[in-house]
mmCIF file of C-alpha atoms in Angstrom:
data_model
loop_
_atom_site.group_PDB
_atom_site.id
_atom_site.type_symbol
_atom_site.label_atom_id
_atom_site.label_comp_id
_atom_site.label_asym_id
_atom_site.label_seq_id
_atom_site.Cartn_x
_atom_site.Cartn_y
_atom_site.Cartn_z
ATOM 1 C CA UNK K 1 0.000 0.000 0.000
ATOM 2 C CA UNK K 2 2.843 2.278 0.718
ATOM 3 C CA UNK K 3 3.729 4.840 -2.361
ATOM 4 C CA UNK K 4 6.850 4.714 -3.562
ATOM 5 C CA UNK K 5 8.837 7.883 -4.740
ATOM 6 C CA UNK K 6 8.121 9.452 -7.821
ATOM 7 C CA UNK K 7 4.716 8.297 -7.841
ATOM 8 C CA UNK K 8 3.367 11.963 -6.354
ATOM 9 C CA UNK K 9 3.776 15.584 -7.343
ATOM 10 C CA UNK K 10 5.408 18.403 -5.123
ATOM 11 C CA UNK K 11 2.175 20.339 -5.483
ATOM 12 C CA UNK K 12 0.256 17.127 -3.734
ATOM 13 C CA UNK K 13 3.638 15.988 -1.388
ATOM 14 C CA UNK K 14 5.115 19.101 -0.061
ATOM 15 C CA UNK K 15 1.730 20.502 1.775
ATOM 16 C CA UNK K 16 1.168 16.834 3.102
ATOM 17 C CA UNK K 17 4.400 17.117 4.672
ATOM 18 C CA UNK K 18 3.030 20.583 6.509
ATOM 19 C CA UNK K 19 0.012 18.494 7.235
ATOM 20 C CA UNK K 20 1.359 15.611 8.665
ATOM 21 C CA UNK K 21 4.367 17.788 10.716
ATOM 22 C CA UNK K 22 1.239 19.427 12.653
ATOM 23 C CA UNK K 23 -0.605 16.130 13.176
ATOM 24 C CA UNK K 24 2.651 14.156 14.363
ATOM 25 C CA UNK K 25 3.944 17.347 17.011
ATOM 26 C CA UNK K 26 0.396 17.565 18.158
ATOM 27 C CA UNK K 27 0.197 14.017 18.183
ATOM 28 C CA UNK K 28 3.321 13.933 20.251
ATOM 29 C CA UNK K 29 1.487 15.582 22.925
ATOM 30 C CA UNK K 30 -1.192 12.933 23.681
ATOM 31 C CA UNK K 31 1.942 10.085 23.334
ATOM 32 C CA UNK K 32 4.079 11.672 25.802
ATOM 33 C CA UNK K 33 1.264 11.695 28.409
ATOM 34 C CA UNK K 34 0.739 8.080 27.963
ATOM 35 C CA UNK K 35 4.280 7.042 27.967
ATOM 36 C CA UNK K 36 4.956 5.322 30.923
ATOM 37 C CA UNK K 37 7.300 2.089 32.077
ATOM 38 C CA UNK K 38 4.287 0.067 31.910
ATOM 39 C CA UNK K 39 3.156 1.026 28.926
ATOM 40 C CA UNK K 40 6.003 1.711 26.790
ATOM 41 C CA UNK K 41 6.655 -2.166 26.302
ATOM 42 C CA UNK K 42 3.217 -2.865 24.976
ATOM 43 C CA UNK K 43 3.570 0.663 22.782
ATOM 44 C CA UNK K 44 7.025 -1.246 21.571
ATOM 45 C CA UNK K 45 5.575 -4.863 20.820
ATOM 46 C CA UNK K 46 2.648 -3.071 18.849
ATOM 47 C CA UNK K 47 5.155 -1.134 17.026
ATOM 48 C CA UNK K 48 7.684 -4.012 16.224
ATOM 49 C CA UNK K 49 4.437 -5.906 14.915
ATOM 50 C CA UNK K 50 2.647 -3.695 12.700
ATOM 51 C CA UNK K 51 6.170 -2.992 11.290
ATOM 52 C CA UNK K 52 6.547 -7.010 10.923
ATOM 53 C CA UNK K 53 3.129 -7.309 9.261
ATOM 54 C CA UNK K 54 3.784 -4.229 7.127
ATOM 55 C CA UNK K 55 7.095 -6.180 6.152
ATOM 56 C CA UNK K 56 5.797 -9.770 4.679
ATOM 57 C CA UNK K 57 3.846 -9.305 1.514
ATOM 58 C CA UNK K 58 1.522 -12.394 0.912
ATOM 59 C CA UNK K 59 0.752 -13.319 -2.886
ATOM 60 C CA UNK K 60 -2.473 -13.057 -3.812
ATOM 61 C CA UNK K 61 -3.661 -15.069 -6.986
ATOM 62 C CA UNK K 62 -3.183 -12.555 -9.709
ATOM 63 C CA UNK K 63 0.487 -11.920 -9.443
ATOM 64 C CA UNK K 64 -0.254 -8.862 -6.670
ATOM 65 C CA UNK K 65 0.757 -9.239 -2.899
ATOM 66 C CA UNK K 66 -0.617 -7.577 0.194
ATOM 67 C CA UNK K 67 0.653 -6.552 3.693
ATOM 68 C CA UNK K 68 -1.251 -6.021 6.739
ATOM 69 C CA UNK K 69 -1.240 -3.035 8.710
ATOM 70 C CA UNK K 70 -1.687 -3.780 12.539
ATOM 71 C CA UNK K 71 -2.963 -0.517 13.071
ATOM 72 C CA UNK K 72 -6.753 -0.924 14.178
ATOM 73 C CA UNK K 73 -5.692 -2.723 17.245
ATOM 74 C CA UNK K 74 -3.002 -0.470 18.060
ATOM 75 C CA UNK K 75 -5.763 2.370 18.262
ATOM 76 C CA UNK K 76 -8.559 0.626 19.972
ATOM 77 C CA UNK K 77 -6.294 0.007 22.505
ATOM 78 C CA UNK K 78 -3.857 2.919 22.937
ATOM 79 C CA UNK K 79 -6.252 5.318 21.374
ATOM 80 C CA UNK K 80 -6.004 6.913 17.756
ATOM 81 C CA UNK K 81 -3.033 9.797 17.861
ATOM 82 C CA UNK K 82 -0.892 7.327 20.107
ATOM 83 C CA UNK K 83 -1.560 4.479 17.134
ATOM 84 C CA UNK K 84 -0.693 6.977 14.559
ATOM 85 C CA UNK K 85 2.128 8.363 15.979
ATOM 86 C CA UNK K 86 3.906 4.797 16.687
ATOM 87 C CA UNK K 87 2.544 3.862 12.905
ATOM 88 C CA UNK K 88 4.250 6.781 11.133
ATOM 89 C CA UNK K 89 7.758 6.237 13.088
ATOM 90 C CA UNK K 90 7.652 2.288 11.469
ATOM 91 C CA UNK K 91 6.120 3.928 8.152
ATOM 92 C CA UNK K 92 9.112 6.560 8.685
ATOM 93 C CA UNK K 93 12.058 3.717 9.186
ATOM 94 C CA UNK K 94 10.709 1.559 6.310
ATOM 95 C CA UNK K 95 11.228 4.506 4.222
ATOM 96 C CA UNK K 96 14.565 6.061 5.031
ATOM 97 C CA UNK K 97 16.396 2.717 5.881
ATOM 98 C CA UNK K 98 14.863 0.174 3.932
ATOM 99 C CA UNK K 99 13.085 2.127 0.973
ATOM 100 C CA UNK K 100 9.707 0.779 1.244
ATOM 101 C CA UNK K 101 7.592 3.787 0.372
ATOM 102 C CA UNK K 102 9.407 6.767 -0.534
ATOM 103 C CA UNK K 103 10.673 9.623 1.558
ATOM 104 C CA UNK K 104 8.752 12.334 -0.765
ATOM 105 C CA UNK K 105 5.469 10.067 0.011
ATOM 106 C CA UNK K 106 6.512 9.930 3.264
ATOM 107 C CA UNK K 107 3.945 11.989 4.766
ATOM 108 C CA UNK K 108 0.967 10.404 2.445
ATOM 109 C CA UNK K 109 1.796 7.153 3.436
ATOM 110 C CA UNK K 110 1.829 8.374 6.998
ATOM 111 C CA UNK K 111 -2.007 10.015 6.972
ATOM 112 C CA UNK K 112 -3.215 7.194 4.659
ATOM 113 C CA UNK K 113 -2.178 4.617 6.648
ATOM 114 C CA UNK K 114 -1.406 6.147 10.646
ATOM 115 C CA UNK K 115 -3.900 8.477 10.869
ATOM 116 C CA UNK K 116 -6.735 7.799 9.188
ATOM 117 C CA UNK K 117 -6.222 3.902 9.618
ATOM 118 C CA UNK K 118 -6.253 4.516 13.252
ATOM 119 C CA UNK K 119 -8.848 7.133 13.707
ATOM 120 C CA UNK K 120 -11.232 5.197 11.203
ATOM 121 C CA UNK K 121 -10.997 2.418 13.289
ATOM 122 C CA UNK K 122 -11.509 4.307 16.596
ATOM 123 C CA UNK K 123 -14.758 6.304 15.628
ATOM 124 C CA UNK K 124 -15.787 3.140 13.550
ATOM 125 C CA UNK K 125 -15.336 0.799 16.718
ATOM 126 C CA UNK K 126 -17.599 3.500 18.810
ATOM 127 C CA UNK K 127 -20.253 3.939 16.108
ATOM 128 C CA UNK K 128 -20.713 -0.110 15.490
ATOM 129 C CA UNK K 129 -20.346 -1.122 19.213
ATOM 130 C CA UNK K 130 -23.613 1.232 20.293
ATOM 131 C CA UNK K 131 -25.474 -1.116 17.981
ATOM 132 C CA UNK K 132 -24.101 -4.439 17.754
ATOM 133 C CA UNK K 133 -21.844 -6.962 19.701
ATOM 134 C CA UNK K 134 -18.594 -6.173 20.599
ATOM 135 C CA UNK K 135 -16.415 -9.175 18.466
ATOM 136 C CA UNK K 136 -18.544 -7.596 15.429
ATOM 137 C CA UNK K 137 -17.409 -3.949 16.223
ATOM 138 C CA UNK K 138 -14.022 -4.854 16.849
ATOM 139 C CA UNK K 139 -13.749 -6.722 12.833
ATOM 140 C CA UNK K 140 -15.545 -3.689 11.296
ATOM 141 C CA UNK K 141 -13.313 -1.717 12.760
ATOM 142 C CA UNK K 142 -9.814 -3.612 11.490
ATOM 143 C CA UNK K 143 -11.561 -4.034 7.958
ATOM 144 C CA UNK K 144 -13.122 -0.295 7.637
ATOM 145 C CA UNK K 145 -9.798 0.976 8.601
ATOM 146 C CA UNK K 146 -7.780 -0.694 6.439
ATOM 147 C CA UNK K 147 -10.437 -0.318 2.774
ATOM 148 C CA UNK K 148 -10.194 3.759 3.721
ATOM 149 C CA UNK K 149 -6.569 3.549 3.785
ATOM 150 C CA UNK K 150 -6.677 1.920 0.627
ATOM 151 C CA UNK K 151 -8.642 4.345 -0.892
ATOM 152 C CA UNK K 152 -7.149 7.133 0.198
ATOM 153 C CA UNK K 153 -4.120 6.274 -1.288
ATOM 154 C CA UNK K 154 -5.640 5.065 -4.733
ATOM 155 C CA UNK K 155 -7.695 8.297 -4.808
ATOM 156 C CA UNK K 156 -4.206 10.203 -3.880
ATOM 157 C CA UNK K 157 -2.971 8.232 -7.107
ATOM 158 C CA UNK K 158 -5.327 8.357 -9.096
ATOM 159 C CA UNK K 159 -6.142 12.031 -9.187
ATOM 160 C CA UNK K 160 -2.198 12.514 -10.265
ATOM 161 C CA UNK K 161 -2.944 11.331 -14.172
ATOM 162 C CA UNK K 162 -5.865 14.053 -14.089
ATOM 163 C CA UNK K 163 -4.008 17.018 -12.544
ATOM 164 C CA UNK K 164 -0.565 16.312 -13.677
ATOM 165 C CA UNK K 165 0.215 15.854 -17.570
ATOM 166 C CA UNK K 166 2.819 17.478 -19.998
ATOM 167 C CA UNK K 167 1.703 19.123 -23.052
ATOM 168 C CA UNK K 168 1.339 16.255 -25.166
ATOM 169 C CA UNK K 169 -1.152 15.030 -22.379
ATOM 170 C CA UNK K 170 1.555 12.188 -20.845
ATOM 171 C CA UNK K 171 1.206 11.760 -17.447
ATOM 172 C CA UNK K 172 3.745 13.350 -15.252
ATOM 173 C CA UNK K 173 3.801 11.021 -12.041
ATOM 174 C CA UNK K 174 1.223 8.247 -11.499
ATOM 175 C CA UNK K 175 -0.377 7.126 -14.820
ATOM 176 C CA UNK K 176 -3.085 5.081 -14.179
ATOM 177 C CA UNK K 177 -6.296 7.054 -13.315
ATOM 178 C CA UNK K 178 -9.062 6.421 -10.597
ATOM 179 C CA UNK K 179 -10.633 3.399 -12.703
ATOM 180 C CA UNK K 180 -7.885 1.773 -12.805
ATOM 181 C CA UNK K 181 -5.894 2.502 -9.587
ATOM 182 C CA UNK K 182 -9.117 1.882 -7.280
ATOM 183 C CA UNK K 183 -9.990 -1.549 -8.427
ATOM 184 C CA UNK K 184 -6.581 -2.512 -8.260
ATOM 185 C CA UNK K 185 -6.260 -1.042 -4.638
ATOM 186 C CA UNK K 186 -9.243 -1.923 -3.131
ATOM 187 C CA UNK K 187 -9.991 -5.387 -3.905
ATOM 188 C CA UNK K 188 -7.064 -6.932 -2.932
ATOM 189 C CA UNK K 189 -7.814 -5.319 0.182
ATOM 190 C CA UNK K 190 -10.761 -6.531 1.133
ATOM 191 C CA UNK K 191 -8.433 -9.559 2.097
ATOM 192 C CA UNK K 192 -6.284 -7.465 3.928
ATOM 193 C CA UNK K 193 -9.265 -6.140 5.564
ATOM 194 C CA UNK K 194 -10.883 -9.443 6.739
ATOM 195 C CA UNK K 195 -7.172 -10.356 8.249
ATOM 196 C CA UNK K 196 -7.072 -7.187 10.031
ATOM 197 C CA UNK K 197 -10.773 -7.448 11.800
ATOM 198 C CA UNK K 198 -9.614 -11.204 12.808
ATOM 199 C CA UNK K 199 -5.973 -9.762 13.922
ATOM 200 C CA UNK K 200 -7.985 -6.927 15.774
ATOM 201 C CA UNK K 201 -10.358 -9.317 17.624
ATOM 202 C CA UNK K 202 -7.523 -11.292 18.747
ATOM 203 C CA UNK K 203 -5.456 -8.385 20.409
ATOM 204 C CA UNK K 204 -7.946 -6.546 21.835
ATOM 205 C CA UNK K 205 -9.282 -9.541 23.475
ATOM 206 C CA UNK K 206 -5.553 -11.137 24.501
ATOM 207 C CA UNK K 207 -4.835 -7.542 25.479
ATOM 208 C CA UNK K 208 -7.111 -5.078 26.496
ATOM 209 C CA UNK K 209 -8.144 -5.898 29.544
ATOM 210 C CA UNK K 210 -3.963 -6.115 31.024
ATOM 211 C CA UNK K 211 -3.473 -2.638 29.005
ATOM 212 C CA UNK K 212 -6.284 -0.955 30.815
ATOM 213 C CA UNK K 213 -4.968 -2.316 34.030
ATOM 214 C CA UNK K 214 -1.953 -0.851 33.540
ATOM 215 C CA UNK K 215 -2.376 2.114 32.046
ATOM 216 C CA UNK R 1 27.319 -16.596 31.762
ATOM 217 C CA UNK R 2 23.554 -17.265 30.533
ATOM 218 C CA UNK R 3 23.521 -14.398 27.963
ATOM 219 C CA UNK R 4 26.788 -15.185 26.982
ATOM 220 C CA UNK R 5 26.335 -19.118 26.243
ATOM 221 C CA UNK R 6 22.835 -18.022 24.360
ATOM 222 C CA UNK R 7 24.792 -15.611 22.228
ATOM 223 C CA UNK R 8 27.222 -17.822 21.385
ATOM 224 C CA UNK R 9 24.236 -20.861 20.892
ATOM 225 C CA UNK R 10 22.937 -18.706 18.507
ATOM 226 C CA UNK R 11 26.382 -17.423 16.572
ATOM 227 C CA UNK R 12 26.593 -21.483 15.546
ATOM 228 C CA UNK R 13 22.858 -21.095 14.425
ATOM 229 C CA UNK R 14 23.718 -18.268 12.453
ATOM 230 C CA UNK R 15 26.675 -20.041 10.544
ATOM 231 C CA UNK R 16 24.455 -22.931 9.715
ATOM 232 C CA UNK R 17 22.275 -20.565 7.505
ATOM 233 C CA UNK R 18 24.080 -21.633 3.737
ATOM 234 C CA UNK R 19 23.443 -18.574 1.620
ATOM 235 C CA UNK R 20 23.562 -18.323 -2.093
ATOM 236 C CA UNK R 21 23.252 -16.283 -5.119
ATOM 237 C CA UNK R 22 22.673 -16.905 -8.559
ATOM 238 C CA UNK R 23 23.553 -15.360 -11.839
ATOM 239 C CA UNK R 24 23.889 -16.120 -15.903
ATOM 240 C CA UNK R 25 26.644 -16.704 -17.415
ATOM 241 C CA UNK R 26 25.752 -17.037 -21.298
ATOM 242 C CA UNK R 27 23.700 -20.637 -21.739
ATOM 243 C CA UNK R 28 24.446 -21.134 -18.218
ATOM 244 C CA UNK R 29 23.470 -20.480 -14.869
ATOM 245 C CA UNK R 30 25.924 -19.953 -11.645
ATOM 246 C CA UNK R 31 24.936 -20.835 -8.482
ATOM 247 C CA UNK R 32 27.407 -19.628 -5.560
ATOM 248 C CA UNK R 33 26.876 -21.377 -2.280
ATOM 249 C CA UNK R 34 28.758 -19.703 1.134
ATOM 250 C CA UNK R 35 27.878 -19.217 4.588
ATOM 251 C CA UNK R 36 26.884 -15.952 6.252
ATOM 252 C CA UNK R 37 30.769 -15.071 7.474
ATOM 253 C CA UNK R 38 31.860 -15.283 3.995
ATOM 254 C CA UNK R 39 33.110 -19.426 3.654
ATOM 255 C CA UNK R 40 32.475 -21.080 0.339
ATOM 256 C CA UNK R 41 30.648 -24.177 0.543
ATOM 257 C CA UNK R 42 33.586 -25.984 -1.115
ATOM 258 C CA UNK R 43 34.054 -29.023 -2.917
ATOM 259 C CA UNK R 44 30.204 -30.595 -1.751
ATOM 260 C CA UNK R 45 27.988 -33.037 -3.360
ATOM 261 C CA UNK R 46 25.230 -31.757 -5.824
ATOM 262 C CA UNK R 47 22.500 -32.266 -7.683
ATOM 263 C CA UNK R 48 20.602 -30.699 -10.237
ATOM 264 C CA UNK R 49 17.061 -31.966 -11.612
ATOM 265 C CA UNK R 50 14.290 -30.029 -13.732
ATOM 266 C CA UNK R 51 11.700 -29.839 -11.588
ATOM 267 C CA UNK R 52 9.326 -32.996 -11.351
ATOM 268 C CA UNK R 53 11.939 -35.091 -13.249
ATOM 269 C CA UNK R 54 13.675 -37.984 -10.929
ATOM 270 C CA UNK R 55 16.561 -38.512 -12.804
ATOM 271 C CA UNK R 56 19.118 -35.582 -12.265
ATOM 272 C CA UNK R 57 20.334 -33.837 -15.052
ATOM 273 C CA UNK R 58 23.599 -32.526 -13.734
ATOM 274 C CA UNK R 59 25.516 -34.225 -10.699
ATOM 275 C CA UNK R 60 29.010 -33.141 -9.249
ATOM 276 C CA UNK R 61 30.596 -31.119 -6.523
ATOM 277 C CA UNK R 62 30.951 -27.479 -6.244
ATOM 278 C CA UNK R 63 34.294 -25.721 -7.162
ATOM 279 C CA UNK R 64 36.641 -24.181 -4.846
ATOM 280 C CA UNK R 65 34.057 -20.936 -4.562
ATOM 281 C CA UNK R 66 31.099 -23.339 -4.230
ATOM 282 C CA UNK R 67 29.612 -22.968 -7.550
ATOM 283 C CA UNK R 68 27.463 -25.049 -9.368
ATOM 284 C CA UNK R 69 27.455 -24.066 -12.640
ATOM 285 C CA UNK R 70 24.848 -26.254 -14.906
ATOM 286 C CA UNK R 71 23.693 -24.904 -18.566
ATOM 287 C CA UNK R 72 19.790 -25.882 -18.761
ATOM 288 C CA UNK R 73 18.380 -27.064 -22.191
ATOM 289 C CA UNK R 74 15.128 -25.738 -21.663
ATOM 290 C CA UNK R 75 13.294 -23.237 -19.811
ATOM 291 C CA UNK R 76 11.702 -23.570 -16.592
ATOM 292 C CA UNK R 77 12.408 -24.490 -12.862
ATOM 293 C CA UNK R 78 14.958 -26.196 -11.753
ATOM 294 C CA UNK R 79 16.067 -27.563 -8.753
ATOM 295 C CA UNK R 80 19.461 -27.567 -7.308
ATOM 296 C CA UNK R 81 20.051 -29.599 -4.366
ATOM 297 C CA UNK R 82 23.386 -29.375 -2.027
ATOM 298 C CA UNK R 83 24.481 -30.845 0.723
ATOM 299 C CA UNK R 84 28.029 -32.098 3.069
ATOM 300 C CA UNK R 85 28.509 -34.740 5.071
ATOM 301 C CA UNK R 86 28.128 -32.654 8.451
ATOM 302 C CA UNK R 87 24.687 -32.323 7.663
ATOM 303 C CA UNK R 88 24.698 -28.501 5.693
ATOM 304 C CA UNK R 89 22.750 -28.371 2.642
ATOM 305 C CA UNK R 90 20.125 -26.325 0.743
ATOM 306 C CA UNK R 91 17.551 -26.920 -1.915
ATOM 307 C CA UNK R 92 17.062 -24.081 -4.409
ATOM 308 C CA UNK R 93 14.846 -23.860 -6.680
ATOM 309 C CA UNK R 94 15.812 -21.569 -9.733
ATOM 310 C CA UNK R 95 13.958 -20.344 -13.475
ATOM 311 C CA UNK R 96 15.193 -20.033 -15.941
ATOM 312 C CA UNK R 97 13.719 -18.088 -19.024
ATOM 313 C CA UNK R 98 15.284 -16.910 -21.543
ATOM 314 C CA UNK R 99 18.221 -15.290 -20.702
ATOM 315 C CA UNK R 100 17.001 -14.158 -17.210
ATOM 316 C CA UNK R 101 17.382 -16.411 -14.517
ATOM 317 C CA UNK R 102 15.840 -15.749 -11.008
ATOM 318 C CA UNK R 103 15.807 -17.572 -7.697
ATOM 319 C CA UNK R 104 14.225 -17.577 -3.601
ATOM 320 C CA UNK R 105 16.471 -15.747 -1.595
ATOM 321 C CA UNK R 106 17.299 -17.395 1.417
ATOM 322 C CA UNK R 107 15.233 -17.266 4.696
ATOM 323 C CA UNK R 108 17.343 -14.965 6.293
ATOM 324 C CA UNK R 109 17.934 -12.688 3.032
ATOM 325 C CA UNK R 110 14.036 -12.529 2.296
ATOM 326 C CA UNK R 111 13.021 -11.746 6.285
ATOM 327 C CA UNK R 112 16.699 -9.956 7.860
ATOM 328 C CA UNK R 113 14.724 -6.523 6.695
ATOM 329 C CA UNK R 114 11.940 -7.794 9.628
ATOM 330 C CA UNK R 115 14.690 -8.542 11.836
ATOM 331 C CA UNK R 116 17.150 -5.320 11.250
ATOM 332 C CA UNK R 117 13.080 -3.260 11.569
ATOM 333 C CA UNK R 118 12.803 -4.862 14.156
ATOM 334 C CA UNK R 119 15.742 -4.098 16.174
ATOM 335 C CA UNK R 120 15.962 -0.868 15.409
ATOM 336 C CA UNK R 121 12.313 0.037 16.679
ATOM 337 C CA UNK R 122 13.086 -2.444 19.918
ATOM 338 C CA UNK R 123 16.364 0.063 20.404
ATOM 339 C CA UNK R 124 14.082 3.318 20.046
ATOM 340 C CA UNK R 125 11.888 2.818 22.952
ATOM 341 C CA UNK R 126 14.445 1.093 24.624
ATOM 342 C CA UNK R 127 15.956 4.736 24.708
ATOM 343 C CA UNK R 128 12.862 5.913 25.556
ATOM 344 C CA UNK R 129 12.535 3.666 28.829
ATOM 345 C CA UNK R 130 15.976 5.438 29.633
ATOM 346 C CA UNK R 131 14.785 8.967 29.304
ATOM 347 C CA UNK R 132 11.563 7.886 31.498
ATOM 348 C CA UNK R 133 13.634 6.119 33.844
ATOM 349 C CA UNK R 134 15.735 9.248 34.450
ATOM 350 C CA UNK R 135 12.817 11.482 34.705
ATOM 351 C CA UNK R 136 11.180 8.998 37.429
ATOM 352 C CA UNK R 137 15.232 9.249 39.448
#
């Protein structure tokens, strides 16, 4: 899901980085006053393992591969600017060290996937939970994060062939537009979205009740 | 004395991991075997079959750099197996198309990105705990 560089225009990257600077330093605000000793190793596991699932692609029939996110949990249980900060710092290393999105995208990759992933899943958990069972709020809430990440990056790329084109009409960055790039995008994650709802089940329910005890 | 016998438990583990990389060399295709510090897998039995076959194609023992260098008659996969008396060994499976030839990294190439991430996020809020540490002294 991540976008690589060269995929996204200045225009589009450069006030997503302003964006994304305010959201992280105010979103530094609300980590800090959670960081504890007793919660800084749970804040470290979820870290290391949303970076692990972000890191193993599976194949998917098709000859495309998906990753999953681990981010729903991480905000159901540490709350959403706490799961977005932690998210962007993996989203951050996978990009300067190991060049897994680009550096440019950096900040896309960072509100696609950190913040709206975890604030999606947040608001999404509340709405569905005043209405129906718990386990069924807790899925919805790992698969609705994850299909509005995905589209906000395919709509992110696939408004770049509209806006962006030399004079012969070429694109300039991404070239595939929205009927294209949102199929492609959202489909395969509908998988990724049914693995996240069961991965979100399973940690809030192996570790919410210890987390609130601690916090 | 624990740590130190686990660290060294898992330097031998480490060495056992036979590495290998693969390249074309005109009709043929070059498979280097070595271990992680650097060692060629010297002078070892192998095999090498087109996948689903039973009788090998190519058998030998790897050169001084632990190569196996076999030139395929047809495309597709083929499988190179390797092993030493002391119980080392891999199976690799490699296509071949054309002139491009391609094969699985090892376990430990394909997932030491996970492990390096890993780390490295591990050793972030393990600075962390310091700074809260010192602000709780």
């Amino acid at each position: 899901m991540h976008i690589p560089d060269g995929f996204v225009a200045p225009q589009v990257y450069i006030p997503a980085y302003l964006l994304d600077l305010g959201l992280l330093i105010y979103g530094f605000g609300k980590f800090k006053a959670i960081l504890g000793e007793k919660t800084l190793p749970y804040l470290a596991s979820l870290s290391v393992f949303s970076f692990v699932l972000m890191s193993i692609a599976l194949p998917l029939p098709g000859g495309t591969s998906v990753h999953g996110l681990g981010v729903s949990g991480f905000s159901l249980l540490f709350g959403p600017w706490v799961s977005f900060l932690c998210v962007s710092l993996v989203l951050f290393l996978q990009a300067v060290i190991f060049g897994e999105g680009g550096i440019t995208t950096f900040p896309l990759n960072s509100i696609g996937i950190g913040f709206l992933g975890s604030f999606c899943a947040f608001y999404t958990y509340k709405v569905i939970k005043a209405y129906f069972k718990d386990s069924f709020a807790l899925f919805t809430a790992g698969f609705i994060s994850t299909i509005i990440s995905a589209l906000f990056i395919a709509l992110i790329l696939g408004i770049h062939p509209h806006l962006f084109k030399d004079a012969s009409g070429k694109p300039l960055y991404f070239p595939f537009g929205f009927s294209v790039v949102i199929p492609a995008l959202l489909l395969p994650h509908i998988v990724v979205g049914i693995g996240e709802g069961l991965l979100t089940y399973l940690i809030i329910k192996l570790l919410k009740e210890r987390v609130s005890r601690e916090r | 004395m624990m740590f130190a016998i686990i660290l060294l438990i898992f330097s031998f583990a480490y060495s056992h991991d036979l590495q290998h990389s693969v390249s074309r060399e005109g009709a043929c295709t070059v498979l280097s075997f070595y271990f992680p510090d650097g060692t060629k897998f010297s002078y070892e039995k192998y095999e090498v079959y087109m996948y689903g076959e039973k009788l090998p194609f190519q058998v030998g023992r790897t050169d001084a750099l632990g190569r196996v260098v076999f030139c395929p008659d047809r495309d597709g996969r083929w499988v190179v197996r390797t092993s030493s008396e002391d119980g080392h060994g891999a199976i690799v499976e490699v296509d071949v198309k054309g002139r491009s030839v391609k094969a699985e990294g090892s376990l430990f190439e394909r997932y030491q990105k996970v492990f390096v991430g890993a780390g490295l996020i591990l050793g972030i809020f393990g600075i962390l705990e310091i700074f809260i540490r010192r602000a709780l002294w």
